[in-house]
C-alpha cells in the first residue's frame, strides 16, 4: 500500500510537470496536437498482442476470472477491447461486464488516453471499444485485447493501419505481452518491427514480455523443446540479437478441458508455476509505469529541447548577420558621406558654402545611404541568408551521436515549418527561456524519478510495511 501511494504521488507530480512545462511548448510548436499528458494520465495498461488463436482472449479471461472476451478457433475477434475496472457493484457480485463504450465515444473522451488514436479513422473507431468489468485483477491496471495478427496480405484489408495502431497503443501501454502458440511460433515479425520502432530502446526489454502459450498442445517434452528452439531462433532473427529474451511458457487449463478430454502431457506439472509467474509479472505493470514515465519525460524533453536549441541557434546566427549588416550599412554611410564631401569640394557652386551646411548635406547623404542599405539591400541579403539557412537546416545543430540524430529526426520538420511560418522573426529571449525550462525538466524529471525508482527497489518489504503503518498511524 505504501508502495502504491508512493508510486501514485510520484506519478501525479510528474504529470503536473509535463502538463505545466512541456505541453505548452509542445502545442505551440506543433510537436503534439493534444496535450502531451493525454497518453500518460490514465491507469497503467497491459497490451496483449499475438497471432490469431494464440489464446490472447482465453488468457485474459483466465486472469479476470470470467468469460469476458469471446474465444474460438479461427480468427474470432477483430476488435481492440480495453478492459478496465468498475467497482460500482457490491464485492460479492459475480464477475461480469458492467458497462460498455464504443470507439467513437472512447476516442473523444478526454478522461481516457486514446485521443491520439483518432487519426486512424472511422474504420478503426468501429473496431475499438471499452468494457468495464468488476474483476479484482483490474484494480490497478487495464488490459487491452487485440485482434489476432494475420498474414500481411490479409492485414491490408482491415481498412486502417494495424501496424501503426499497435505502435501507438504500445507507446501508451506499460507492459506488452506478445503471445505465440506452438503452431505459429515465428510469425510476428511485423508486430515486433512496429514495437521496436515505437518503444524507446532503453525500456524495450523491460516492457515487452514474450509468451509461448498453449504449451499443452505439444505432444511431448521433446516437441515442446523443439517449438521453444524454433521460437528462440525466430526471435533472435527478428531482434537481431544473439541473447534470447525470457520466454514465459504457459497454457490455459480451462481451454484444455474444453478442447479435448485426453490426459494433459506429463511435463505440464513442471511448468505450472510459470502461469503464476506470468500473472505476477502482469500485476507489476504499475511499477513499470514510473519507468515509462521517466522514459516519456526524457524522450519528449530531449526532443523539445533539441527543437528549441535549433531555434535559439537560428536567432543567434540571425543576430550576427544583422550586426554585420549594421556594420556594412555604417561603412556604406561613411563612404557616401566622404564621397559627398569630396563632391562638394569639387563642385565650385558648393565649395563656397558655409562648412556647416556642407557637412549637414554630406551627413544627410550618408544617413540616407545607411537607411537605404538597411531597408533594401540588407533585407535582400537577409532573405538570402534565411533561404540558405533553411536549405542547410541541419547546420543549426550538432549531431554527434545517435541519440542526437534520433531526436533531430523527430523535430527537424517542425523547426523548418516554424522558421518558414515566422520567417525567422520570433523572440530570442522567449525561446531561450523555454529552452532553459524544458532542459531543466528533462534533467530534473528523469533524475528525480530514477532516484525514486532506486529507492523503491532498495526498500526491503518489511521497511515498506513499517512505513506503511507509520503513515496509517499518522493519519
Ligand atoms: N489446448 C489449448 N487451447 C487453448 C489454449 N488457449 C486458448 N485455447 C483455445 O484456442 C482457441 C483460440 O483462443 P482465443 O483465446 O480465442 O485466441 P485469440 O488469440 O484471442 O484469437 P483471436 O481473437 O481470434 O485473435 C480457442 O478455441 C481456445 O479455447 C490453451 O492454452 N490450450
Ligand atoms: Mg481474441
Tab-separated table of C-alpha atoms and ligand atoms in Angstrom:
chain	number	residue	atom	x	y	z
A	1	UNK	CA	0.000	0.000	0.000
A	2	UNK	CA	2.798	2.378	0.985
A	3	UNK	CA	4.486	1.478	-2.265
A	4	UNK	CA	1.299	2.120	-4.257
A	5	UNK	CA	0.769	5.515	-2.628
A	6	UNK	CA	4.376	6.437	-3.232
A	7	UNK	CA	4.133	5.475	-6.901
A	8	UNK	CA	0.866	7.363	-7.224
A	9	UNK	CA	2.187	10.591	-5.695
A	10	UNK	CA	5.273	10.484	-7.913
A	11	UNK	CA	3.097	9.834	-10.919
A	12	UNK	CA	0.909	12.853	-10.156
A	13	UNK	CA	3.949	15.058	-9.634
A	14	UNK	CA	5.380	14.037	-12.996
A	15	UNK	CA	2.071	14.512	-14.773
A	16	UNK	CA	1.834	18.052	-13.412
A	17	UNK	CA	5.349	18.764	-14.554
A	18	UNK	CA	4.585	17.544	-18.072
A	19	UNK	CA	1.270	19.436	-18.192
A	20	UNK	CA	2.708	22.731	-16.903
A	21	UNK	CA	6.096	22.808	-18.564
A	22	UNK	CA	6.274	20.548	-21.615
A	23	UNK	CA	2.740	20.665	-23.014
A	24	UNK	CA	2.556	24.441	-23.679
A	25	UNK	CA	5.801	24.252	-25.668
A	26	UNK	CA	4.706	21.079	-27.478
A	27	UNK	CA	1.416	22.670	-28.535
A	28	UNK	CA	2.988	26.000	-29.510
A	29	UNK	CA	5.461	24.414	-31.936
A	30	UNK	CA	3.101	21.767	-33.332
A	31	UNK	CA	5.093	18.942	-31.698
A	32	UNK	CA	1.810	17.480	-30.497
A	33	UNK	CA	-1.807	18.193	-31.358
A	34	UNK	CA	-3.154	17.174	-27.965
A	35	UNK	CA	-1.698	17.879	-24.515
A	36	UNK	CA	1.344	15.635	-24.043
A	37	UNK	CA	-0.002	14.153	-20.818
A	38	UNK	CA	-3.070	12.772	-22.656
A	39	UNK	CA	-1.458	9.388	-23.161
A	40	UNK	CA	0.038	9.009	-19.696
A	41	UNK	CA	-2.647	10.313	-17.395
A	42	UNK	CA	-4.828	7.180	-17.258
A	43	UNK	CA	-4.239	3.965	-15.326
A	44	UNK	CA	-1.409	1.519	-16.113
A	45	UNK	CA	-2.183	-0.629	-19.130
A	46	UNK	CA	-1.162	-4.040	-20.413
A	47	UNK	CA	-1.371	-4.626	-24.162
A	48	UNK	CA	-1.849	-8.214	-25.325
A	49	UNK	CA	-0.648	-8.986	-28.858
A	50	UNK	CA	-0.193	-12.173	-30.832
A	51	UNK	CA	-1.282	-14.285	-33.747
A	52	UNK	CA	-4.933	-15.117	-34.161
A	53	UNK	CA	-5.966	-18.042	-31.961
A	54	UNK	CA	-2.794	-17.810	-29.894
A	55	UNK	CA	-5.085	-17.700	-26.866
A	56	UNK	CA	-4.991	-13.980	-26.026
A	57	UNK	CA	-8.636	-13.733	-25.049
A	58	UNK	CA	-8.626	-17.057	-23.199
A	59	UNK	CA	-5.622	-15.968	-21.113
A	60	UNK	CA	-7.263	-12.612	-20.370
A	61	UNK	CA	-10.488	-14.377	-19.303
A	62	UNK	CA	-8.419	-16.545	-17.014
A	63	UNK	CA	-6.770	-13.515	-15.420
A	64	UNK	CA	-10.150	-11.835	-14.984
A	65	UNK	CA	-11.858	-14.937	-13.636
A	66	UNK	CA	-14.823	-14.884	-16.066
A	67	UNK	CA	-15.684	-15.321	-19.740
A	68	UNK	CA	-15.497	-11.660	-20.688
A	69	UNK	CA	-13.929	-11.953	-24.128
A	70	UNK	CA	-15.210	-14.183	-26.926
A	71	UNK	CA	-12.885	-17.044	-27.836
A	72	UNK	CA	-12.742	-19.662	-30.566
A	73	UNK	CA	-10.634	-21.378	-33.197
A	74	UNK	CA	-10.027	-19.387	-36.407
A	75	UNK	CA	-9.770	-15.553	-36.271
A	76	UNK	CA	-12.522	-14.729	-33.766
A	77	UNK	CA	-12.270	-11.156	-32.674
A	78	UNK	CA	-11.413	-8.259	-34.964
A	79	UNK	CA	-11.672	-5.552	-32.307
A	80	UNK	CA	-9.377	-3.803	-29.894
A	81	UNK	CA	-11.006	-4.052	-26.473
A	82	UNK	CA	-9.897	-2.017	-23.496
A	83	UNK	CA	-10.963	-3.831	-20.329
A	84	UNK	CA	-10.999	-1.732	-17.200
A	85	UNK	CA	-12.182	-1.854	-13.601
A	86	UNK	CA	-15.588	-0.955	-12.268
A	87	UNK	CA	-16.315	-1.074	-8.570
A	88	UNK	CA	-19.941	0.003	-8.739
A	89	UNK	CA	-21.263	-3.485	-7.893
A	90	UNK	CA	-21.181	-4.996	-4.377
A	91	UNK	CA	-17.972	-7.005	-3.789
A	92	UNK	CA	-19.716	-10.410	-3.719
A	93	UNK	CA	-21.301	-9.929	-7.197
A	94	UNK	CA	-20.228	-12.393	-9.867
A	95	UNK	CA	-17.566	-11.067	-12.234
A	96	UNK	CA	-19.284	-9.532	-15.245
A	97	UNK	CA	-19.314	-6.722	-17.786
A	98	UNK	CA	-20.886	-3.745	-16.065
A	99	UNK	CA	-20.699	-1.161	-18.821
A	100	UNK	CA	-19.527	-0.764	-22.430
A	101	UNK	CA	-18.420	2.183	-24.595
A	102	UNK	CA	-17.949	2.196	-28.315
A	103	UNK	CA	-14.903	3.506	-30.124
A	104	UNK	CA	-16.323	6.878	-31.153
A	105	UNK	CA	-17.121	7.819	-27.559
A	106	UNK	CA	-13.846	6.431	-26.286
A	107	UNK	CA	-11.712	8.306	-28.813
A	108	UNK	CA	-13.366	11.610	-27.963
A	109	UNK	CA	-13.468	11.326	-24.196
A	110	UNK	CA	-10.596	13.221	-22.608
A	111	UNK	CA	-10.864	11.049	-19.487
A	112	UNK	CA	-9.186	8.279	-21.495
A	113	UNK	CA	-5.740	8.386	-23.108
A	114	UNK	CA	-6.855	7.409	-26.617
A	115	UNK	CA	-7.488	10.765	-28.294
A	116	UNK	CA	-4.280	10.439	-30.282
A	117	UNK	CA	-5.713	7.312	-31.962
A	118	UNK	CA	-8.452	9.347	-33.656
A	119	UNK	CA	-6.139	9.759	-36.621
A	120	UNK	CA	-6.693	6.097	-37.561
A	121	UNK	CA	-10.169	6.924	-38.841
A	122	UNK	CA	-13.710	5.612	-38.770
A	123	UNK	CA	-12.855	2.018	-39.597
A	124	UNK	CA	-10.600	1.818	-36.600
A	125	UNK	CA	-13.175	3.563	-34.369
A	126	UNK	CA	-15.666	0.866	-35.375
A	127	UNK	CA	-13.198	-1.761	-34.135
A	128	UNK	CA	-12.371	-0.147	-30.832
A	129	UNK	CA	-14.339	-0.459	-27.614
A	130	UNK	CA	-14.187	-0.465	-23.842
A	131	UNK	CA	-15.642	-2.891	-21.338
A	132	UNK	CA	-15.893	-2.244	-17.632
A	133	UNK	CA	-15.601	-5.363	-15.519
A	134	UNK	CA	-15.735	-5.811	-11.738
A	135	UNK	CA	-12.765	-8.209	-11.637
A	136	UNK	CA	-10.306	-7.572	-8.754
A	137	UNK	CA	-7.469	-8.336	-11.203
A	138	UNK	CA	-8.148	-4.967	-12.808
A	139	UNK	CA	-7.880	-2.926	-9.619
A	140	UNK	CA	-4.596	-1.349	-10.553
A	141	UNK	CA	-4.398	-1.858	-14.315
A	142	UNK	CA	-6.379	-2.105	-17.540
A	143	UNK	CA	-5.898	-4.749	-20.237
A	144	UNK	CA	-6.153	-4.243	-23.980
A	145	UNK	CA	-7.119	-7.301	-26.016
A	146	UNK	CA	-6.253	-7.007	-29.700
A	147	UNK	CA	-7.368	-8.661	-32.935
A	148	UNK	CA	-5.089	-11.542	-33.838
A	149	UNK	CA	-2.341	-10.845	-36.307
A	150	UNK	CA	-2.957	-12.214	-39.751
A	151	UNK	CA	-0.537	-12.521	-42.634
A	152	UNK	CA	0.486	-9.199	-44.133
A	153	UNK	CA	-1.715	-9.601	-47.237
A	154	UNK	CA	-4.937	-10.021	-45.239
A	155	UNK	CA	-3.723	-7.308	-42.865
A	156	UNK	CA	-4.204	-4.735	-45.627
A	157	UNK	CA	-7.959	-5.419	-45.801
A	158	UNK	CA	-8.618	-4.111	-42.333
A	159	UNK	CA	-9.268	-0.568	-43.532
A	160	UNK	CA	-6.856	1.007	-41.050
A	161	UNK	CA	-3.152	0.671	-40.463
A	162	UNK	CA	-2.912	-2.161	-37.953
A	163	UNK	CA	0.840	-1.741	-37.522
A	164	UNK	CA	0.522	1.915	-36.625
A	165	UNK	CA	-2.347	1.294	-34.214
A	166	UNK	CA	-0.257	-1.337	-32.452
A	167	UNK	CA	2.671	1.083	-32.302
A	168	UNK	CA	0.522	3.842	-30.787
A	169	UNK	CA	-1.050	1.507	-28.240
A	170	UNK	CA	2.346	0.111	-27.291
A	171	UNK	CA	3.536	3.621	-26.545
A	172	UNK	CA	0.642	4.141	-24.172
A	173	UNK	CA	0.945	0.704	-22.576
A	174	UNK	CA	3.225	-0.034	-19.644
A	175	UNK	CA	3.622	-3.681	-20.474
A	176	UNK	CA	3.208	-5.540	-23.760
A	177	UNK	CA	2.601	-9.291	-23.865
A	178	UNK	CA	3.419	-10.921	-27.181
A	179	UNK	CA	1.807	-14.350	-27.416
A	180	UNK	CA	2.861	-17.243	-29.635
A	181	UNK	CA	1.373	-20.669	-29.936
A	182	UNK	CA	3.174	-23.857	-30.907
A	183	UNK	CA	1.550	-23.923	-34.362
A	184	UNK	CA	2.775	-20.496	-35.455
A	185	UNK	CA	5.874	-19.975	-33.365
A	186	UNK	CA	7.583	-17.400	-35.541
A	187	UNK	CA	5.224	-15.176	-37.420
A	188	UNK	CA	5.153	-11.913	-35.548
A	189	UNK	CA	7.881	-10.077	-37.407
A	190	UNK	CA	5.618	-7.136	-38.277
A	191	UNK	CA	4.453	-6.704	-34.702
A	192	UNK	CA	7.975	-6.803	-33.467
A	193	UNK	CA	9.083	-4.249	-36.030
A	194	UNK	CA	6.363	-1.821	-35.044
A	195	UNK	CA	7.181	-2.322	-31.358
A	196	UNK	CA	10.874	-1.741	-31.929
A	197	UNK	CA	10.169	1.367	-33.976
A	198	UNK	CA	7.873	2.918	-31.420
A	199	UNK	CA	9.107	1.910	-27.981
A	200	UNK	CA	12.151	3.721	-26.626
A	201	UNK	CA	15.085	1.305	-26.956
A	202	UNK	CA	16.015	1.825	-23.301
A	203	UNK	CA	12.751	0.445	-21.975
A	204	UNK	CA	12.049	-2.149	-24.662
A	205	UNK	CA	13.314	-5.131	-22.741
A	206	UNK	CA	11.528	-4.276	-19.514
A	207	UNK	CA	8.374	-3.508	-21.318
A	208	UNK	CA	7.853	-6.479	-23.648
A	209	UNK	CA	7.174	-9.990	-22.378
A	210	UNK	CA	7.240	-12.924	-24.780
A	211	UNK	CA	4.863	-15.764	-24.002
A	212	UNK	CA	4.660	-19.192	-25.584
A	213	UNK	CA	1.041	-20.125	-24.917
A	214	UNK	CA	-0.991	-23.328	-25.436
A	215	UNK	CA	2.038	-25.446	-24.488
A	216	UNK	CA	-0.317	-28.303	-23.537
A	217	UNK	CA	-0.650	-28.884	-27.272
A	218	UNK	CA	2.934	-30.068	-27.582
A	219	UNK	CA	2.654	-33.830	-27.673
A	220	UNK	CA	5.778	-34.434	-25.596
A	221	UNK	CA	8.592	-32.707	-23.776
A	222	UNK	CA	10.759	-33.140	-26.898
A	223	UNK	CA	8.092	-31.483	-29.000
A	224	UNK	CA	7.966	-28.552	-26.557
A	225	UNK	CA	11.752	-28.176	-26.673
A	226	UNK	CA	11.638	-28.203	-30.469
A	227	UNK	CA	8.951	-25.491	-30.544
A	228	UNK	CA	10.831	-23.453	-27.941
A	229	UNK	CA	14.006	-23.724	-30.012
A	230	UNK	CA	12.193	-22.571	-33.162
A	231	UNK	CA	10.738	-19.628	-31.317
A	232	UNK	CA	14.124	-18.604	-29.885
A	233	UNK	CA	15.694	-18.824	-33.319
A	234	UNK	CA	12.927	-16.735	-34.881
A	235	UNK	CA	13.095	-14.143	-32.136
A	236	UNK	CA	16.855	-13.804	-32.466
A	237	UNK	CA	16.407	-13.350	-36.233
A	238	UNK	CA	13.799	-10.674	-35.686
A	239	UNK	CA	15.558	-8.847	-32.871
A	240	UNK	CA	18.970	-9.217	-34.476
A	241	UNK	CA	20.381	-10.257	-31.095
A	242	UNK	CA	22.079	-13.438	-30.079
A	243	UNK	CA	20.897	-13.410	-26.479
A	244	UNK	CA	17.455	-14.872	-26.109
A	245	UNK	CA	14.798	-12.892	-24.280
A	246	UNK	CA	12.964	-14.527	-21.402
A	247	UNK	CA	10.024	-16.508	-22.774
A	248	UNK	CA	7.193	-17.444	-20.430
A	249	UNK	CA	5.663	-20.844	-21.106
A	250	UNK	CA	2.021	-21.217	-20.262
A	251	UNK	CA	-1.402	-22.587	-21.158
A	252	UNK	CA	-4.985	-22.209	-20.005
A	253	UNK	CA	-6.246	-25.280	-18.147
A	254	UNK	CA	-9.873	-24.266	-18.826
A	255	UNK	CA	-9.270	-24.302	-22.575
A	256	UNK	CA	-7.554	-27.702	-22.387
A	257	UNK	CA	-10.577	-29.250	-20.750
A	258	UNK	CA	-12.818	-27.793	-23.427
A	259	UNK	CA	-10.693	-28.798	-26.396
A	260	UNK	CA	-10.104	-32.459	-25.562
A	261	UNK	CA	-10.516	-34.981	-22.835
A	262	UNK	CA	-7.113	-36.563	-23.255
A	263	UNK	CA	-4.838	-36.524	-20.232
A	264	UNK	CA	-2.520	-33.490	-20.149
A	265	UNK	CA	1.100	-34.178	-21.173
A	266	UNK	CA	3.185	-35.196	-18.148
A	267	UNK	CA	5.684	-32.312	-18.415
A	268	UNK	CA	2.972	-29.727	-17.708
A	269	UNK	CA	3.183	-30.227	-13.971
A	270	UNK	CA	6.758	-28.880	-14.041
A	271	UNK	CA	5.589	-25.701	-15.700
A	272	UNK	CA	2.537	-24.955	-13.568
A	273	UNK	CA	4.404	-22.191	-11.699
A	274	UNK	CA	5.002	-20.346	-14.974
A	275	UNK	CA	1.415	-19.187	-15.238
A	276	UNK	CA	1.573	-17.692	-11.760
A	277	UNK	CA	4.906	-16.046	-12.623
A	278	UNK	CA	3.319	-14.512	-15.708
A	279	UNK	CA	0.352	-13.301	-13.692
A	280	UNK	CA	2.690	-11.671	-11.178
A	281	UNK	CA	4.664	-10.032	-13.969
A	282	UNK	CA	1.439	-8.609	-15.378
A	283	UNK	CA	0.360	-7.327	-11.966
A	284	UNK	CA	3.672	-5.471	-11.751
A	285	UNK	CA	2.677	-3.237	-14.667
A	286	UNK	CA	2.012	-0.264	-12.335
A	287	UNK	CA	5.688	-0.361	-11.297
A	288	UNK	CA	6.718	-0.115	-14.938
A	289	UNK	CA	4.610	2.978	-15.168
A	290	UNK	CA	7.167	5.109	-13.348
A	291	UNK	CA	9.944	3.818	-15.505
A	292	UNK	CA	7.883	4.528	-18.583
A	293	UNK	CA	7.051	7.984	-17.325
A	294	UNK	CA	10.742	8.675	-16.817
A	295	UNK	CA	11.395	7.498	-20.379
A	296	UNK	CA	8.474	9.647	-21.566
A	297	UNK	CA	9.813	12.783	-19.874
A	298	UNK	CA	13.316	12.042	-21.155
A	299	UNK	CA	12.273	11.370	-24.744
A	300	UNK	CA	9.925	14.319	-25.140
A	301	UNK	CA	12.042	16.651	-23.009
A	302	UNK	CA	15.067	15.848	-25.128
A	303	UNK	CA	13.244	16.327	-28.415
A	304	UNK	CA	11.627	19.588	-27.376
A	305	UNK	CA	14.951	20.861	-26.057
A	306	UNK	CA	16.522	19.961	-29.394
A	307	UNK	CA	13.797	21.845	-31.267
A	308	UNK	CA	14.267	24.942	-29.106
A	309	UNK	CA	18.045	24.703	-29.309
A	310	UNK	CA	17.861	24.878	-33.118
A	311	UNK	CA	15.529	27.888	-32.917
A	312	UNK	CA	17.898	29.637	-30.488
A	313	UNK	CA	20.812	28.904	-32.821
A	314	UNK	CA	18.917	30.353	-35.748
A	315	UNK	CA	18.238	33.595	-33.877
A	316	UNK	CA	21.870	33.824	-32.752
A	317	UNK	CA	23.021	33.459	-36.334
A	318	UNK	CA	20.450	35.967	-37.492
A	319	UNK	CA	21.639	38.387	-34.820
A	320	UNK	CA	25.226	38.050	-36.015
A	321	UNK	CA	24.002	38.570	-39.550
A	322	UNK	CA	22.108	41.744	-38.576
A	323	UNK	CA	25.148	43.056	-36.723
A	324	UNK	CA	27.276	42.510	-39.799
A	325	UNK	CA	24.565	44.185	-41.874
A	326	UNK	CA	24.593	47.180	-39.499
A	327	UNK	CA	28.387	47.381	-39.832
A	328	UNK	CA	28.141	47.338	-43.592
A	329	UNK	CA	25.413	49.976	-43.581
A	330	UNK	CA	27.640	52.149	-41.393
A	331	UNK	CA	30.583	51.728	-43.765
A	332	UNK	CA	28.333	52.487	-46.737
A	333	UNK	CA	27.034	55.567	-44.906
A	334	UNK	CA	30.550	56.791	-44.054
A	335	UNK	CA	31.779	56.170	-47.588
A	336	UNK	CA	28.898	58.107	-49.080
A	337	UNK	CA	29.465	60.920	-46.555
A	338	UNK	CA	33.117	61.066	-47.606
A	339	UNK	CA	32.134	60.882	-51.277
A	340	UNK	CA	29.644	63.691	-50.678
A	341	UNK	CA	32.361	65.791	-49.020
A	342	UNK	CA	34.754	65.280	-51.928
A	343	UNK	CA	31.865	66.068	-54.327
A	344	UNK	CA	31.027	69.349	-52.554
A	345	UNK	CA	34.656	70.366	-52.599
A	346	UNK	CA	34.980	69.574	-56.283
A	347	UNK	CA	31.784	71.452	-57.248
A	348	UNK	CA	32.563	75.198	-57.488
A	349	UNK	CA	28.960	76.184	-56.733
A	350	UNK	CA	29.026	74.247	-53.464
A	351	UNK	CA	32.608	74.762	-52.354
A	352	UNK	CA	31.876	78.338	-51.307
A	353	UNK	CA	29.055	77.387	-48.943
A	354	UNK	CA	29.214	77.523	-45.177
A	355	UNK	CA	31.119	74.376	-43.950
A	356	UNK	CA	28.256	73.605	-41.522
A	357	UNK	CA	25.805	73.431	-44.418
A	358	UNK	CA	28.302	71.386	-46.424
A	359	UNK	CA	28.695	68.932	-43.557
A	360	UNK	CA	24.927	68.684	-42.982
A	361	UNK	CA	24.349	67.884	-46.641
A	362	UNK	CA	27.081	65.199	-46.591
A	363	UNK	CA	25.729	63.787	-43.308
A	364	UNK	CA	22.221	63.635	-44.775
A	365	UNK	CA	23.560	61.782	-47.832
A	366	UNK	CA	25.367	59.330	-45.539
A	367	UNK	CA	22.245	58.835	-43.382
A	368	UNK	CA	20.059	58.249	-46.411
A	369	UNK	CA	22.545	55.742	-47.761
A	370	UNK	CA	22.543	53.912	-44.458
A	371	UNK	CA	18.748	53.847	-44.309
A	372	UNK	CA	18.562	52.655	-47.921
A	373	UNK	CA	21.158	49.970	-47.250
A	374	UNK	CA	19.317	48.653	-44.244
A	375	UNK	CA	15.813	48.813	-45.646
A	376	UNK	CA	16.565	47.404	-49.091
A	377	UNK	CA	19.945	45.796	-49.605
A	378	UNK	CA	20.194	44.258	-46.147
A	379	UNK	CA	16.665	42.891	-46.498
A	380	UNK	CA	17.579	41.225	-49.761
A	381	UNK	CA	20.676	39.746	-48.138
A	382	UNK	CA	18.604	38.601	-45.148
A	383	UNK	CA	16.170	36.774	-47.403
A	384	UNK	CA	19.133	35.017	-48.961
A	385	UNK	CA	20.514	34.191	-45.516
A	386	UNK	CA	17.117	32.789	-44.449
A	387	UNK	CA	16.799	30.649	-47.592
A	388	UNK	CA	20.345	29.353	-47.242
A	389	UNK	CA	19.882	28.545	-43.560
A	390	UNK	CA	16.677	26.629	-44.318
A	391	UNK	CA	18.423	24.698	-47.083
A	392	UNK	CA	21.203	23.725	-44.682
A	393	UNK	CA	18.950	23.404	-41.650
A	394	UNK	CA	20.992	20.520	-40.218
A	395	UNK	CA	23.809	23.027	-39.559
A	396	UNK	CA	21.670	24.617	-36.850
A	397	UNK	CA	22.526	21.755	-34.537
A	398	UNK	CA	25.291	19.319	-33.771
A	399	UNK	CA	24.514	15.662	-34.435
A	400	UNK	CA	27.405	13.981	-32.703
A	401	UNK	CA	25.685	10.764	-31.630
A	402	UNK	CA	22.746	8.527	-32.487
A	403	UNK	CA	20.542	9.915	-29.704
A	404	UNK	CA	21.003	13.429	-31.064
A	405	UNK	CA	20.363	12.228	-34.617
A	406	UNK	CA	17.158	10.467	-33.491
A	407	UNK	CA	15.812	13.456	-31.604
A	408	UNK	CA	16.694	15.762	-34.502
A	409	UNK	CA	14.857	13.478	-36.939
A	410	UNK	CA	11.754	13.829	-34.738
A	411	UNK	CA	11.788	17.653	-34.731
A	412	UNK	CA	13.645	18.738	-37.892
A	413	UNK	CA	10.487	19.359	-39.955
A	414	UNK	CA	8.859	21.228	-37.069
A	415	UNK	CA	11.851	23.572	-36.834
A	416	UNK	CA	11.671	24.144	-40.580
A	417	UNK	CA	7.932	24.821	-40.519
A	418	UNK	CA	8.296	27.267	-37.646
A	419	UNK	CA	11.118	29.138	-39.376
A	420	UNK	CA	9.137	29.320	-42.618
A	421	UNK	CA	5.975	30.471	-40.864
A	422	UNK	CA	7.634	33.180	-38.782
A	423	UNK	CA	10.299	33.984	-41.402
A	424	UNK	CA	12.729	33.747	-38.520
A	425	UNK	CA	11.110	36.602	-36.603
A	426	UNK	CA	10.465	35.463	-33.065
A	427	UNK	CA	11.787	36.472	-29.694
A	428	UNK	CA	15.193	35.046	-28.845
A	429	UNK	CA	14.635	35.781	-25.152
A	430	UNK	CA	11.388	33.774	-25.108
A	431	UNK	CA	12.847	30.746	-26.898
A	432	UNK	CA	15.872	30.823	-24.590
A	433	UNK	CA	13.633	30.857	-21.539
A	434	UNK	CA	11.587	27.940	-22.899
A	435	UNK	CA	14.769	26.044	-23.680
A	436	UNK	CA	16.102	26.516	-20.151
A	437	UNK	CA	12.754	25.318	-18.687
A	438	UNK	CA	12.478	22.245	-20.860
A	439	UNK	CA	16.087	21.334	-20.234
A	440	UNK	CA	15.570	21.580	-16.508
A	441	UNK	CA	12.510	19.303	-16.705
A	442	UNK	CA	14.437	16.837	-18.828
A	443	UNK	CA	17.303	16.696	-16.354
A	444	UNK	CA	15.443	17.083	-13.089
A	445	UNK	CA	12.430	14.964	-14.075
A	446	UNK	CA	14.404	11.969	-15.184
A	447	UNK	CA	16.953	12.249	-12.371
A	448	UNK	CA	14.310	12.559	-9.627
A	449	UNK	CA	12.319	9.664	-10.906
A	450	UNK	CA	15.311	7.391	-11.396
A	451	UNK	CA	16.362	8.138	-7.813
A	452	UNK	CA	12.840	7.413	-6.603
A	453	UNK	CA	12.793	4.138	-8.526
A	454	UNK	CA	16.103	3.163	-6.994
A	455	UNK	CA	14.783	3.992	-3.561
A	456	UNK	CA	11.711	1.862	-4.240
A	457	UNK	CA	13.810	-1.047	-5.430
A	458	UNK	CA	16.090	-0.825	-2.362
A	459	UNK	CA	13.181	-0.684	0.049
A	460	UNK	CA	13.008	-4.054	1.841
A	461	UNK	CA	9.420	-5.329	2.160
A	462	UNK	CA	9.417	-5.073	5.991
A	463	UNK	CA	10.513	-1.453	5.801
A	464	UNK	CA	7.731	-0.835	3.357
A	465	UNK	CA	5.319	-2.344	5.835
A	466	UNK	CA	6.729	-0.195	8.629
A	467	UNK	CA	6.491	2.948	6.536
A	468	UNK	CA	3.002	1.979	5.606
A	469	UNK	CA	1.999	1.500	9.217
A	470	UNK	CA	3.618	4.791	10.187
A	471	UNK	CA	1.757	6.629	7.501
A	472	UNK	CA	-1.528	4.989	8.588
A	473	UNK	CA	-0.810	5.865	12.241
A	474	UNK	CA	-0.060	9.448	11.273
A	475	UNK	CA	-3.421	9.813	9.565
B	1	LIG	N1	-5.416	-26.509	-25.739
B	1	LIG	C1	-5.451	-25.231	-25.528
B	1	LIG	N2	-6.323	-24.478	-26.209
B	1	LIG	C2	-6.344	-23.150	-25.975
B	1	LIG	C3	-5.468	-22.530	-25.036
B	1	LIG	N3	-5.715	-21.200	-25.050
B	1	LIG	C4	-6.706	-20.994	-25.945
B	1	LIG	N4	-7.086	-22.170	-26.490
B	1	LIG	C5	-8.119	-22.339	-27.500
B	1	LIG	O1	-7.652	-21.707	-28.678
B	1	LIG	C6	-8.708	-21.070	-29.380
B	1	LIG	C7	-8.363	-19.638	-29.602
B	1	LIG	O2	-8.330	-18.965	-28.380
B	1	LIG	P1	-8.639	-17.419	-28.267
B	1	LIG	O3	-8.452	-17.045	-26.850
B	1	LIG	O4	-9.908	-17.072	-28.926
B	1	LIG	O5	-7.458	-16.834	-29.129
B	1	LIG	P2	-7.187	-15.329	-29.548
B	1	LIG	O6	-5.720	-15.179	-29.583
B	1	LIG	O7	-7.940	-14.412	-28.684
B	1	LIG	O8	-7.755	-15.325	-31.019
B	1	LIG	P3	-8.264	-14.089	-31.896
B	1	LIG	O9	-9.097	-13.224	-31.007
B	1	LIG	O10	-9.022	-14.704	-32.983
B	1	LIG	O11	-7.053	-13.410	-32.381
B	1	LIG	C8	-9.952	-21.264	-28.505
B	1	LIG	O12	-10.707	-22.311	-29.030
B	1	LIG	C9	-9.416	-21.636	-27.143
B	1	LIG	O13	-10.288	-22.488	-26.433
B	1	LIG	C10	-4.558	-23.356	-24.326
B	1	LIG	O14	-3.752	-22.928	-23.508
B	1	LIG	N5	-4.595	-24.678	-24.619
B	2	LIG	MG1	-9.351	-12.946	-29.089
